[in-house]
PDB file of N, CA and C in Angstrom:
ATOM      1  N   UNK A   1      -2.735  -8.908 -35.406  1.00 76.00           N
ATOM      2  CA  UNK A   1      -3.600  -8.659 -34.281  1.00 76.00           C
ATOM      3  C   UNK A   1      -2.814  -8.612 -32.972  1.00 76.00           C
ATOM      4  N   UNK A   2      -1.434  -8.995 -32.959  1.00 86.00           N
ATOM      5  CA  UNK A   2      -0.698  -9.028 -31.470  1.00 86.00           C
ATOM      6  C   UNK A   2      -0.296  -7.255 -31.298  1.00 86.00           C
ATOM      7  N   UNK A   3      -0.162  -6.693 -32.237  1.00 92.00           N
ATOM      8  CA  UNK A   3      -0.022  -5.154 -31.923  1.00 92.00           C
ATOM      9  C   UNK A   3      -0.903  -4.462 -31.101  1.00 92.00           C
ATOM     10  N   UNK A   4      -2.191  -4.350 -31.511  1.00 90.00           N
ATOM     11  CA  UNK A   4      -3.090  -3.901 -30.874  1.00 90.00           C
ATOM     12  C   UNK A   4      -3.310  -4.827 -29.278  1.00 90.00           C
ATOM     13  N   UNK A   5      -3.092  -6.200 -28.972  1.00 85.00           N
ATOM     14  CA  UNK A   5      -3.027  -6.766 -27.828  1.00 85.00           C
ATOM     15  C   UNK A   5      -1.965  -6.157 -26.912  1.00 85.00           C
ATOM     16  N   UNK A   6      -1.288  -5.715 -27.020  1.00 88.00           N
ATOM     17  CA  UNK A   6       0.500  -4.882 -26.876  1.00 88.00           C
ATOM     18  C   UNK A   6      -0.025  -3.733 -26.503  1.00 88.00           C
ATOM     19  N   UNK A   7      -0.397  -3.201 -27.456  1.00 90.00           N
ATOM     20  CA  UNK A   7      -0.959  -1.653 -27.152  1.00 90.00           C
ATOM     21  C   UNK A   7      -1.846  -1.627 -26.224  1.00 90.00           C
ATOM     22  N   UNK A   8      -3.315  -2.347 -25.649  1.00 87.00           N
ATOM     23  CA  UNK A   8      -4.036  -2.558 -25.041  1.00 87.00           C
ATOM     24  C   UNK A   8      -3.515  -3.037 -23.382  1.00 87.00           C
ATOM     25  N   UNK A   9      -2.729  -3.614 -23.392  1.00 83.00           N
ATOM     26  CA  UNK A   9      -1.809  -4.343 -22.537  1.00 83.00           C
ATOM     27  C   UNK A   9      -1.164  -3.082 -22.177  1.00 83.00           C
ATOM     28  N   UNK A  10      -0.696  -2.211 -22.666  1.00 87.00           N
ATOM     29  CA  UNK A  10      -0.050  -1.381 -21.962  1.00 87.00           C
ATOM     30  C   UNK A  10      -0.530  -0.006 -21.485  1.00 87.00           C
ATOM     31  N   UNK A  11      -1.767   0.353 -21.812  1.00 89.00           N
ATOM     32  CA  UNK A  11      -2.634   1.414 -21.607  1.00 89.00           C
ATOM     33  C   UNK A  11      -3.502   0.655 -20.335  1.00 89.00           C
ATOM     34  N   UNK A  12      -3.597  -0.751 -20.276  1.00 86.00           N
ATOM     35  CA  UNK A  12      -3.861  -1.110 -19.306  1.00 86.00           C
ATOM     36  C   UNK A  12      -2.846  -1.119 -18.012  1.00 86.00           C
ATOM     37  N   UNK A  13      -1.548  -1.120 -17.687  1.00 87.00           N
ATOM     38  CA  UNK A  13      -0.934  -0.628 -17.089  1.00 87.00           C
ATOM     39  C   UNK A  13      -0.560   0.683 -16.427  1.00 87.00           C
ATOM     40  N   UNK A  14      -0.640   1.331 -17.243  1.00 88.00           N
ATOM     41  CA  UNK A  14      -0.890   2.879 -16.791  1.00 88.00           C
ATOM     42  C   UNK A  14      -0.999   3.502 -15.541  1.00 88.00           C
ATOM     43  N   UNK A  15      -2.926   2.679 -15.216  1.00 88.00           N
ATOM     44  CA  UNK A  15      -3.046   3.208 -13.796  1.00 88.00           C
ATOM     45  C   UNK A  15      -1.876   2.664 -12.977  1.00 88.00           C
ATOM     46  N   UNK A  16      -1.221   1.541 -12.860  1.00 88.00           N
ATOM     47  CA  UNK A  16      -0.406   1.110 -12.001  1.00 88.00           C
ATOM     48  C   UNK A  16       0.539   2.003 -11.374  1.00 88.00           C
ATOM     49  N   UNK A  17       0.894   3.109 -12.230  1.00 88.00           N
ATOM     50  CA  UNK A  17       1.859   4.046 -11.707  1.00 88.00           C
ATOM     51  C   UNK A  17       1.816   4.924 -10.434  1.00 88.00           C
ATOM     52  N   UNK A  18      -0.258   4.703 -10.137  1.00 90.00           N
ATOM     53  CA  UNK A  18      -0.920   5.554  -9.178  1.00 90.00           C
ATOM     54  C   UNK A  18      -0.999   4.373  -7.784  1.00 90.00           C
ATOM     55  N   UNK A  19      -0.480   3.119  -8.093  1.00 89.00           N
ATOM     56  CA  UNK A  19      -0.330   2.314  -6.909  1.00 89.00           C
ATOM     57  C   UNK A  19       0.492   2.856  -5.820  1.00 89.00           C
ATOM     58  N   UNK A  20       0.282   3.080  -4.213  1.00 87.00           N
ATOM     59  CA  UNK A  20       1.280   3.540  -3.242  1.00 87.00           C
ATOM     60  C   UNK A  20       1.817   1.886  -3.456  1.00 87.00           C
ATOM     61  N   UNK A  21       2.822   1.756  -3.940  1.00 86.00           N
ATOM     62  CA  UNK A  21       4.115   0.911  -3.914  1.00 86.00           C
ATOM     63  C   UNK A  21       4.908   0.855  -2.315  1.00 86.00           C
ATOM     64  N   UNK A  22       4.913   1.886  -1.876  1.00 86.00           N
ATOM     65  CA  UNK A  22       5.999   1.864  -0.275  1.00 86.00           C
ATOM     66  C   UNK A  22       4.506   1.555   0.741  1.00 86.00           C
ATOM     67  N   UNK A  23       3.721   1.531   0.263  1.00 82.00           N
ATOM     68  CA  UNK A  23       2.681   1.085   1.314  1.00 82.00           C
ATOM     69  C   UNK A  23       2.078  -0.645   1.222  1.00 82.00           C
ATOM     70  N   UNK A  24       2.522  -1.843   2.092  1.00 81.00           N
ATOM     71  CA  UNK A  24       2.069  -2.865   1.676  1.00 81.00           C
ATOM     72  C   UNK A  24       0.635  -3.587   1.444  1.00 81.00           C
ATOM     73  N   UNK A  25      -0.101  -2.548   2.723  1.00 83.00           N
ATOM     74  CA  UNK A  25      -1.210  -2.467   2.425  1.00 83.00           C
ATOM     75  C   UNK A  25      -2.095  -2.648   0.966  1.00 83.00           C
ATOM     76  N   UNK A  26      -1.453  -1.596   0.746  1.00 87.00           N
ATOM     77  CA  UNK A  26      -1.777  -1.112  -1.072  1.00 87.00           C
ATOM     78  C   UNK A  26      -1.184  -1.896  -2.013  1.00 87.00           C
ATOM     79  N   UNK A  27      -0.166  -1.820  -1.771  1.00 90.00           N
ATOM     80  CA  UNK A  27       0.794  -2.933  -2.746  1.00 90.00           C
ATOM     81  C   UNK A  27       0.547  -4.159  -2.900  1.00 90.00           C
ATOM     82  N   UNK A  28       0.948  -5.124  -2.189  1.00 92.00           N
ATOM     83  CA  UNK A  28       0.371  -6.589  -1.810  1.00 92.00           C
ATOM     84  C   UNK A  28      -0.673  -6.881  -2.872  1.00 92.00           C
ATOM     85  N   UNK A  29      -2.276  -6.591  -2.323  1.00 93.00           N
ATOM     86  CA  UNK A  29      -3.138  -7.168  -2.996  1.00 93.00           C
ATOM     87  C   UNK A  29      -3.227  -6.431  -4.751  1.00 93.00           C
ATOM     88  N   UNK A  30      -2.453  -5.392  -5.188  1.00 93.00           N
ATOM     89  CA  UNK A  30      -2.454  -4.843  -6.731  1.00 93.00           C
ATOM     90  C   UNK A  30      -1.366  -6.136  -6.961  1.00 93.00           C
ATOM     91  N   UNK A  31      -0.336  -6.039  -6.330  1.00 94.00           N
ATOM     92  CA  UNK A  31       0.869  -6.716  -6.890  1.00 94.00           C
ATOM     93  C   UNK A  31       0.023  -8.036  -7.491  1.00 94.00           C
ATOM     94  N   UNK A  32      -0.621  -9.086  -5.993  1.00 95.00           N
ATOM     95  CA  UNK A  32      -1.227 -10.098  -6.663  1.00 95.00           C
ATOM     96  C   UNK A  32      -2.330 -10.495  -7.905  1.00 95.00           C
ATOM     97  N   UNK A  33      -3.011  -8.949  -7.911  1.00 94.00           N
ATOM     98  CA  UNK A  33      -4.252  -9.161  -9.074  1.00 94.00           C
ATOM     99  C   UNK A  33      -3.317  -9.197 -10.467  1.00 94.00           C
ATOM    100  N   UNK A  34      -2.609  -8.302 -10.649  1.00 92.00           N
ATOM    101  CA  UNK A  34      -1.494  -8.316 -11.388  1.00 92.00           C
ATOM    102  C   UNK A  34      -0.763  -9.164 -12.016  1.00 92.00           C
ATOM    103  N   UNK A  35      -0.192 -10.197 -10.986  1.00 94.00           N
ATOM    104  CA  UNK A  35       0.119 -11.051 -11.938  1.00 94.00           C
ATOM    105  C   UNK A  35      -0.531 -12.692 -11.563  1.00 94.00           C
ATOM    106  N   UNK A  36      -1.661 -12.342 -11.182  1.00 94.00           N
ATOM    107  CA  UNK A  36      -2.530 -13.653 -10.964  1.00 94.00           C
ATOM    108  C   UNK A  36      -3.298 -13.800 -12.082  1.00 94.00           C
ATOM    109  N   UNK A  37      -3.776 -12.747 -12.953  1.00 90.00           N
ATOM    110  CA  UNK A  37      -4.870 -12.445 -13.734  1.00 90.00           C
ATOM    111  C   UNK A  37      -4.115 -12.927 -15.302  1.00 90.00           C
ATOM    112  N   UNK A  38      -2.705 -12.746 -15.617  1.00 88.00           N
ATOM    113  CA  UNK A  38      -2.038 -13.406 -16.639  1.00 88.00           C
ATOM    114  C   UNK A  38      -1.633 -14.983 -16.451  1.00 88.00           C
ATOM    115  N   UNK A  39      -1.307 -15.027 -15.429  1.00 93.00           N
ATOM    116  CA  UNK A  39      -0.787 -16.563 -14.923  1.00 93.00           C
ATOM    117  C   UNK A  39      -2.117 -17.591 -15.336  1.00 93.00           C
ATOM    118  N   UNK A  40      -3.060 -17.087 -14.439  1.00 93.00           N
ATOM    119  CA  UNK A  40      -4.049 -17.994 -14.441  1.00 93.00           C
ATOM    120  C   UNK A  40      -4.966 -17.849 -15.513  1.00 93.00           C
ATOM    121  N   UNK A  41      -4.773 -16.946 -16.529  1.00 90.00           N
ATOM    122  CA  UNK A  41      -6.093 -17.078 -17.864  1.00 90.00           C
ATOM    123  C   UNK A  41      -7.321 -16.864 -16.954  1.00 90.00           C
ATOM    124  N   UNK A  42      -7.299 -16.243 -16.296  1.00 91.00           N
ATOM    125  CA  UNK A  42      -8.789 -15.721 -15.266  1.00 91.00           C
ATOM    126  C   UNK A  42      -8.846 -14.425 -14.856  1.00 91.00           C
ATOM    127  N   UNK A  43      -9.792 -13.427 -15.285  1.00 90.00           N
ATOM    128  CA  UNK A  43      -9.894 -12.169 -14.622  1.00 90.00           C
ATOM    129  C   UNK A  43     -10.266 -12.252 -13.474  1.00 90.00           C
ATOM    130  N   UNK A  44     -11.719 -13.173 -13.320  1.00 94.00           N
ATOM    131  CA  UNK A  44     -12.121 -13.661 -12.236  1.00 94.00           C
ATOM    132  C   UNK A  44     -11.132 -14.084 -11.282  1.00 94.00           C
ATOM    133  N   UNK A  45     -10.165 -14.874 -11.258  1.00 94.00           N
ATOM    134  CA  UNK A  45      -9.211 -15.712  -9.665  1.00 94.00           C
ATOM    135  C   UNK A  45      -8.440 -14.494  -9.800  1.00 94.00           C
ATOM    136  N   UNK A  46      -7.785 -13.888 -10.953  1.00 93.00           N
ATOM    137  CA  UNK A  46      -6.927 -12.423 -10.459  1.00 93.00           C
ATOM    138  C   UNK A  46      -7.542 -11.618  -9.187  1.00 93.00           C
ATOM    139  N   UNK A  47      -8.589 -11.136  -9.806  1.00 94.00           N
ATOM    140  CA  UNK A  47      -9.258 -10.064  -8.810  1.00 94.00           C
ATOM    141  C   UNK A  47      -9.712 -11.085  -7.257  1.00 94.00           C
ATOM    142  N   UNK A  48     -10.332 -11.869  -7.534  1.00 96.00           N
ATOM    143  CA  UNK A  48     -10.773 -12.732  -5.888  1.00 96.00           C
ATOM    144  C   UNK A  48      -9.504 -12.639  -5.324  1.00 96.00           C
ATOM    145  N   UNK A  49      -8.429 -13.145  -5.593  1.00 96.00           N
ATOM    146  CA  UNK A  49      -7.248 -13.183  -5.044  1.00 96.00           C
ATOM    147  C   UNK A  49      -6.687 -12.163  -4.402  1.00 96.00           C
ATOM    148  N   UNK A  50      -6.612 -11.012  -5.289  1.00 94.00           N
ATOM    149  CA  UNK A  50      -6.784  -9.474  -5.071  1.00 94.00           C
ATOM    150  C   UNK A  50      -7.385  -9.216  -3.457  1.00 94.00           C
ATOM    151  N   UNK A  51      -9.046  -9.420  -3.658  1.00 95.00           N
ATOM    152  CA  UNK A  51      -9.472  -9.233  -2.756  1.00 95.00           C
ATOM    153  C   UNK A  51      -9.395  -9.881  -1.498  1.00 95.00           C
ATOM    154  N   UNK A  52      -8.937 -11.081  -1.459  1.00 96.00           N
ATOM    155  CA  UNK A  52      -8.749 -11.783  -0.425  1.00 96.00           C
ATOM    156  C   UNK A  52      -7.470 -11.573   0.525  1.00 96.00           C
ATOM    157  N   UNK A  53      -6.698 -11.508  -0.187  1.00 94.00           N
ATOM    158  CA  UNK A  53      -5.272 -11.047  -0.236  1.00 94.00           C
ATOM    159  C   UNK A  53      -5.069  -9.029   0.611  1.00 94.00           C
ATOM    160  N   UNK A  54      -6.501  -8.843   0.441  1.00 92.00           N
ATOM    161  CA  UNK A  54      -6.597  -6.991   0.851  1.00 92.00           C
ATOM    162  C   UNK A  54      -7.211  -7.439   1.879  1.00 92.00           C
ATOM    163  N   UNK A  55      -8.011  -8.644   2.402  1.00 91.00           N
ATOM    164  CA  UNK A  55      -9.166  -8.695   3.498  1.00 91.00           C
ATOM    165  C   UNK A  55      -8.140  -9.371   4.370  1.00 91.00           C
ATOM    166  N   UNK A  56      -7.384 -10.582   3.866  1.00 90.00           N
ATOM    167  CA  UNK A  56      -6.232 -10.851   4.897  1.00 90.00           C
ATOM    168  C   UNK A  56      -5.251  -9.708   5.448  1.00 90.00           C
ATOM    169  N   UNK A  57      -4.470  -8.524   5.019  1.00 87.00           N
ATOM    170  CA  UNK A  57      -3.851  -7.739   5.572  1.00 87.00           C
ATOM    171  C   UNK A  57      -4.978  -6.859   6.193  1.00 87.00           C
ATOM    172  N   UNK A  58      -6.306  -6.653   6.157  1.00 85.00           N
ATOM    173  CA  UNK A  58      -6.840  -5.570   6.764  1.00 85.00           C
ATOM    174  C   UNK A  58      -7.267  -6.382   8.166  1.00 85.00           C
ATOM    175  N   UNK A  59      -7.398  -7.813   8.194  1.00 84.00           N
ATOM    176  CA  UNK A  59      -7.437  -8.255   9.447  1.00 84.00           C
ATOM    177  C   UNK A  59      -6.503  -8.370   9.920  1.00 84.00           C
ATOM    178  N   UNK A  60      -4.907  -9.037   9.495  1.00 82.00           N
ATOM    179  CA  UNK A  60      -3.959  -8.953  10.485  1.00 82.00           C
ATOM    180  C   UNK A  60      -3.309  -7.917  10.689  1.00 82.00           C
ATOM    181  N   UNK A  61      -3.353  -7.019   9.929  1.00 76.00           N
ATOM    182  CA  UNK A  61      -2.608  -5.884   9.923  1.00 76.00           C
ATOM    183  C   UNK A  61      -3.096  -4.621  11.350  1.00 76.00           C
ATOM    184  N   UNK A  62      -4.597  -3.963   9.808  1.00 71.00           N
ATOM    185  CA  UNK A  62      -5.629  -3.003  10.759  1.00 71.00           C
ATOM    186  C   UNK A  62      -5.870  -3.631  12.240  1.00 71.00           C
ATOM    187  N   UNK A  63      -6.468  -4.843  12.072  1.00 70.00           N
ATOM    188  CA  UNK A  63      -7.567  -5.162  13.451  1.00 70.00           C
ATOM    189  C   UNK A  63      -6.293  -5.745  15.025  1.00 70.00           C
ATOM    190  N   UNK A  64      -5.356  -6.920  14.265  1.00 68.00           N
ATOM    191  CA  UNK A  64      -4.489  -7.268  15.008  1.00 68.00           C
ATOM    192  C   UNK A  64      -3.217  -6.209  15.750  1.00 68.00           C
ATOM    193  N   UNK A  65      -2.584  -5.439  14.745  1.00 65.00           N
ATOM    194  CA  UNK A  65      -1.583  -4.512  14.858  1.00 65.00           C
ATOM    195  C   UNK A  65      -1.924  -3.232  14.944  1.00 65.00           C
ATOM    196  N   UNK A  66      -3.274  -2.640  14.512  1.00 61.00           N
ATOM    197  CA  UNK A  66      -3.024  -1.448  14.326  1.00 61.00           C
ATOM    198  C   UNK A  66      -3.172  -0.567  15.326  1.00 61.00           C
ATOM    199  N   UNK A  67      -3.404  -1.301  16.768  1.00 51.00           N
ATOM    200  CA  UNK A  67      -3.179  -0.668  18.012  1.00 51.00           C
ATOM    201  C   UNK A  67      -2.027  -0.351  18.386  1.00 51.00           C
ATOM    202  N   UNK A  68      -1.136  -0.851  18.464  1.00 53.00           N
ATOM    203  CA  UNK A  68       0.303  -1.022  18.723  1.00 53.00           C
ATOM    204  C   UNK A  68       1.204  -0.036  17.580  1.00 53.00           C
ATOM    205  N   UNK A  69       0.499  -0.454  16.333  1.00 54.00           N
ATOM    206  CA  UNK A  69       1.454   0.095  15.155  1.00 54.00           C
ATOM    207  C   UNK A  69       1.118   1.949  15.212  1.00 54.00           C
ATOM    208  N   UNK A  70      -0.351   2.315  15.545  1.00 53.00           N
ATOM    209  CA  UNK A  70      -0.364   3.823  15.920  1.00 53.00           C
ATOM    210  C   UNK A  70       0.186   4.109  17.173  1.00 53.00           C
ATOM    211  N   UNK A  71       0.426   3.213  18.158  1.00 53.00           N
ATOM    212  CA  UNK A  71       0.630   3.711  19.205  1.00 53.00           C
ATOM    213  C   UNK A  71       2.339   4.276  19.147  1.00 53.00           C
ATOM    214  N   UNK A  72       3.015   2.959  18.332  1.00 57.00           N
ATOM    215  CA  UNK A  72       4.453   3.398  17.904  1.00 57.00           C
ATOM    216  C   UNK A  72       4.659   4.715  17.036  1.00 57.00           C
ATOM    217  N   UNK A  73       3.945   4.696  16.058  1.00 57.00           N
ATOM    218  CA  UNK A  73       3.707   6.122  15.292  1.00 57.00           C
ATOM    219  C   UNK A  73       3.537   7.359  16.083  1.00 57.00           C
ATOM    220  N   UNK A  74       2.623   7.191  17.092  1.00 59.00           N
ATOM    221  CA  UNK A  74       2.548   8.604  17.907  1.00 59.00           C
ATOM    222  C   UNK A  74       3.799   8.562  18.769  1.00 59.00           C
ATOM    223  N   UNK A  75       4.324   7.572  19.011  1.00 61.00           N
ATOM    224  CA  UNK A  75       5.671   7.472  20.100  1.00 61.00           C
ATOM    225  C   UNK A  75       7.094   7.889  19.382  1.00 61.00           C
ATOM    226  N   UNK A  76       6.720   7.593  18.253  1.00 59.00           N
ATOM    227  CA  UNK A  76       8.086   8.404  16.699  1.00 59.00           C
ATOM    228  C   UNK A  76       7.472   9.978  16.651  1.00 59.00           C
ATOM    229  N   UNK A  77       6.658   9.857  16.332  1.00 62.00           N
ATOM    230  CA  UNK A  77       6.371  11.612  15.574  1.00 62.00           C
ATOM    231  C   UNK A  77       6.739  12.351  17.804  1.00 62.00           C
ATOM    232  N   UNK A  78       6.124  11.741  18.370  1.00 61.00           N
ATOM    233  CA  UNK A  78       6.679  12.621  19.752  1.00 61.00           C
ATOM    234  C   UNK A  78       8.300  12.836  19.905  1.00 61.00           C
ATOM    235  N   UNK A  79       8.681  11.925  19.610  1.00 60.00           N
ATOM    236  CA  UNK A  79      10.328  11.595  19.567  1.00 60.00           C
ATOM    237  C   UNK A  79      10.739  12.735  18.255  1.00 60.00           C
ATOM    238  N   UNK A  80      10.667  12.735  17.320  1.00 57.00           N
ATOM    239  CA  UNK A  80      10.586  13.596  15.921  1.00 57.00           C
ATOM    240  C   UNK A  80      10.771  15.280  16.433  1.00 57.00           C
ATOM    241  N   UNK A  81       9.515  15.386  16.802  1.00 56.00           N
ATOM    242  CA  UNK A  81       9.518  16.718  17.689  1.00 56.00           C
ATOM    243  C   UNK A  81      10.051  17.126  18.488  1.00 56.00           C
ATOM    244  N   UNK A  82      10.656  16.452  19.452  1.00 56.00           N
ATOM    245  CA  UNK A  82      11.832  16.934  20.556  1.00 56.00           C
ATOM    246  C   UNK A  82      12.821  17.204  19.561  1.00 56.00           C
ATOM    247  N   UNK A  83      13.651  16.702  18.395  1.00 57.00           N
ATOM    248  CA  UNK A  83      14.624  16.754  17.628  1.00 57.00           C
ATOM    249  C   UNK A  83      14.624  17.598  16.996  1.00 57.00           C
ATOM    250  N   UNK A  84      13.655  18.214  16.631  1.00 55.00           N
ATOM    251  CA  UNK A  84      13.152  19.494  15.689  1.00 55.00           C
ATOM    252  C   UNK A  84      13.565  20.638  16.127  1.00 55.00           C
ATOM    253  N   UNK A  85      15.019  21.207  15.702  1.00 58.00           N
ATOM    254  CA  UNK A  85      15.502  22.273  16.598  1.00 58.00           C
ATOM    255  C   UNK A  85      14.424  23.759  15.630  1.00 58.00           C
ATOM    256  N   UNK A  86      13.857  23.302  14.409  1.00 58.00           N
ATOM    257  CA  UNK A  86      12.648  24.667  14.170  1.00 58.00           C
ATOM    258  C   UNK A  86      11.876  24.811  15.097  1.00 58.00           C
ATOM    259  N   UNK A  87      11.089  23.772  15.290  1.00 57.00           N
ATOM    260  CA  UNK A  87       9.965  23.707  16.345  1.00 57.00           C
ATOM    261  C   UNK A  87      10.639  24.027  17.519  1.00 57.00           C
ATOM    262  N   UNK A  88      11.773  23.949  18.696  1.00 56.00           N
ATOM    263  CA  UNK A  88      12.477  24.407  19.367  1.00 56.00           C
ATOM    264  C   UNK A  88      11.985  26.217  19.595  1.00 56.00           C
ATOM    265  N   UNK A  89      12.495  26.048  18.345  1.00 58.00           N
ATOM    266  CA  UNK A  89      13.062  28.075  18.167  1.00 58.00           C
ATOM    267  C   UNK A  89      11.320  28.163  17.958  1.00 58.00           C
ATOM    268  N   UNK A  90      10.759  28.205  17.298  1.00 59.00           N
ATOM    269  CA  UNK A  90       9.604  28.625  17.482  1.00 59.00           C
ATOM    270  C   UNK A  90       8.736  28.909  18.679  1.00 59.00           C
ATOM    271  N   UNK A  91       8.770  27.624  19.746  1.00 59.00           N
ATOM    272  CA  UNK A  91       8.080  27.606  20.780  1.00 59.00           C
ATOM    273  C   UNK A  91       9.016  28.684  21.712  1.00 59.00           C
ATOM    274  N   UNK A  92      10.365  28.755  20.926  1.00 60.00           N
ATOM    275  CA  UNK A  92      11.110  29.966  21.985  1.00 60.00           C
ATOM    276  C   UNK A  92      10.908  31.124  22.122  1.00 60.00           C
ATOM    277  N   UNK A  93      10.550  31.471  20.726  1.00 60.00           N
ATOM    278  CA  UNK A  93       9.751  32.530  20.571  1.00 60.00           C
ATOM    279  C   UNK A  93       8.246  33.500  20.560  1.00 60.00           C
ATOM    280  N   UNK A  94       7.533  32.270  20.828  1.00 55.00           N
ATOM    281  CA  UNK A  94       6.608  32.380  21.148  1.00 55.00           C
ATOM    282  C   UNK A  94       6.075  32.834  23.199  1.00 55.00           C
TER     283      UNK A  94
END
């Protein structure tokens, strides 16, 4: 019977491949359901954890930073564009 637990176990992994990994947002709270849900013999504390763990970065992250953190983003991609000798030649030609 451990074959089929194996096999099951790993078709359950699968989706994981569709996790944004370079995003912590995203990452973080999968990473923790992940391996909270084997550790602890609980589907239940996996996933709460999960979720708690997604509600803590969406408050410090989104609500605390995410003024500042778009404001830097639009202050890179402006910076980006001056460097862009395509965009250059384009607007030259235009």
């Amino acid at each position: 019977s451990a074959v089929p637990l194996v096999l099951i176990g790993a078709f359950m992994m699968a989706p994981a491949r569709d996790i944004d990994w370079n995003s912590v947002r995203a990452a973080l709270p999968a990473f923790v359901t992940v391996i909270l849900v084997p550790l602890t013999y609980s589907i239940h504390a996996g996933i709460m954890a999960g979720i708690i763990v997604d509600n803590y970065l969406w408050l410090a992250v989104d609500k605390l930073y995410g003024g500042m953190c778009a404001a830097r983003e639009d202050k890179l991609e402006a910076e980006e564009d001056l460097e862009d000798p395509v965009a250059d030649a384009r607007t030259i030609q235009a």
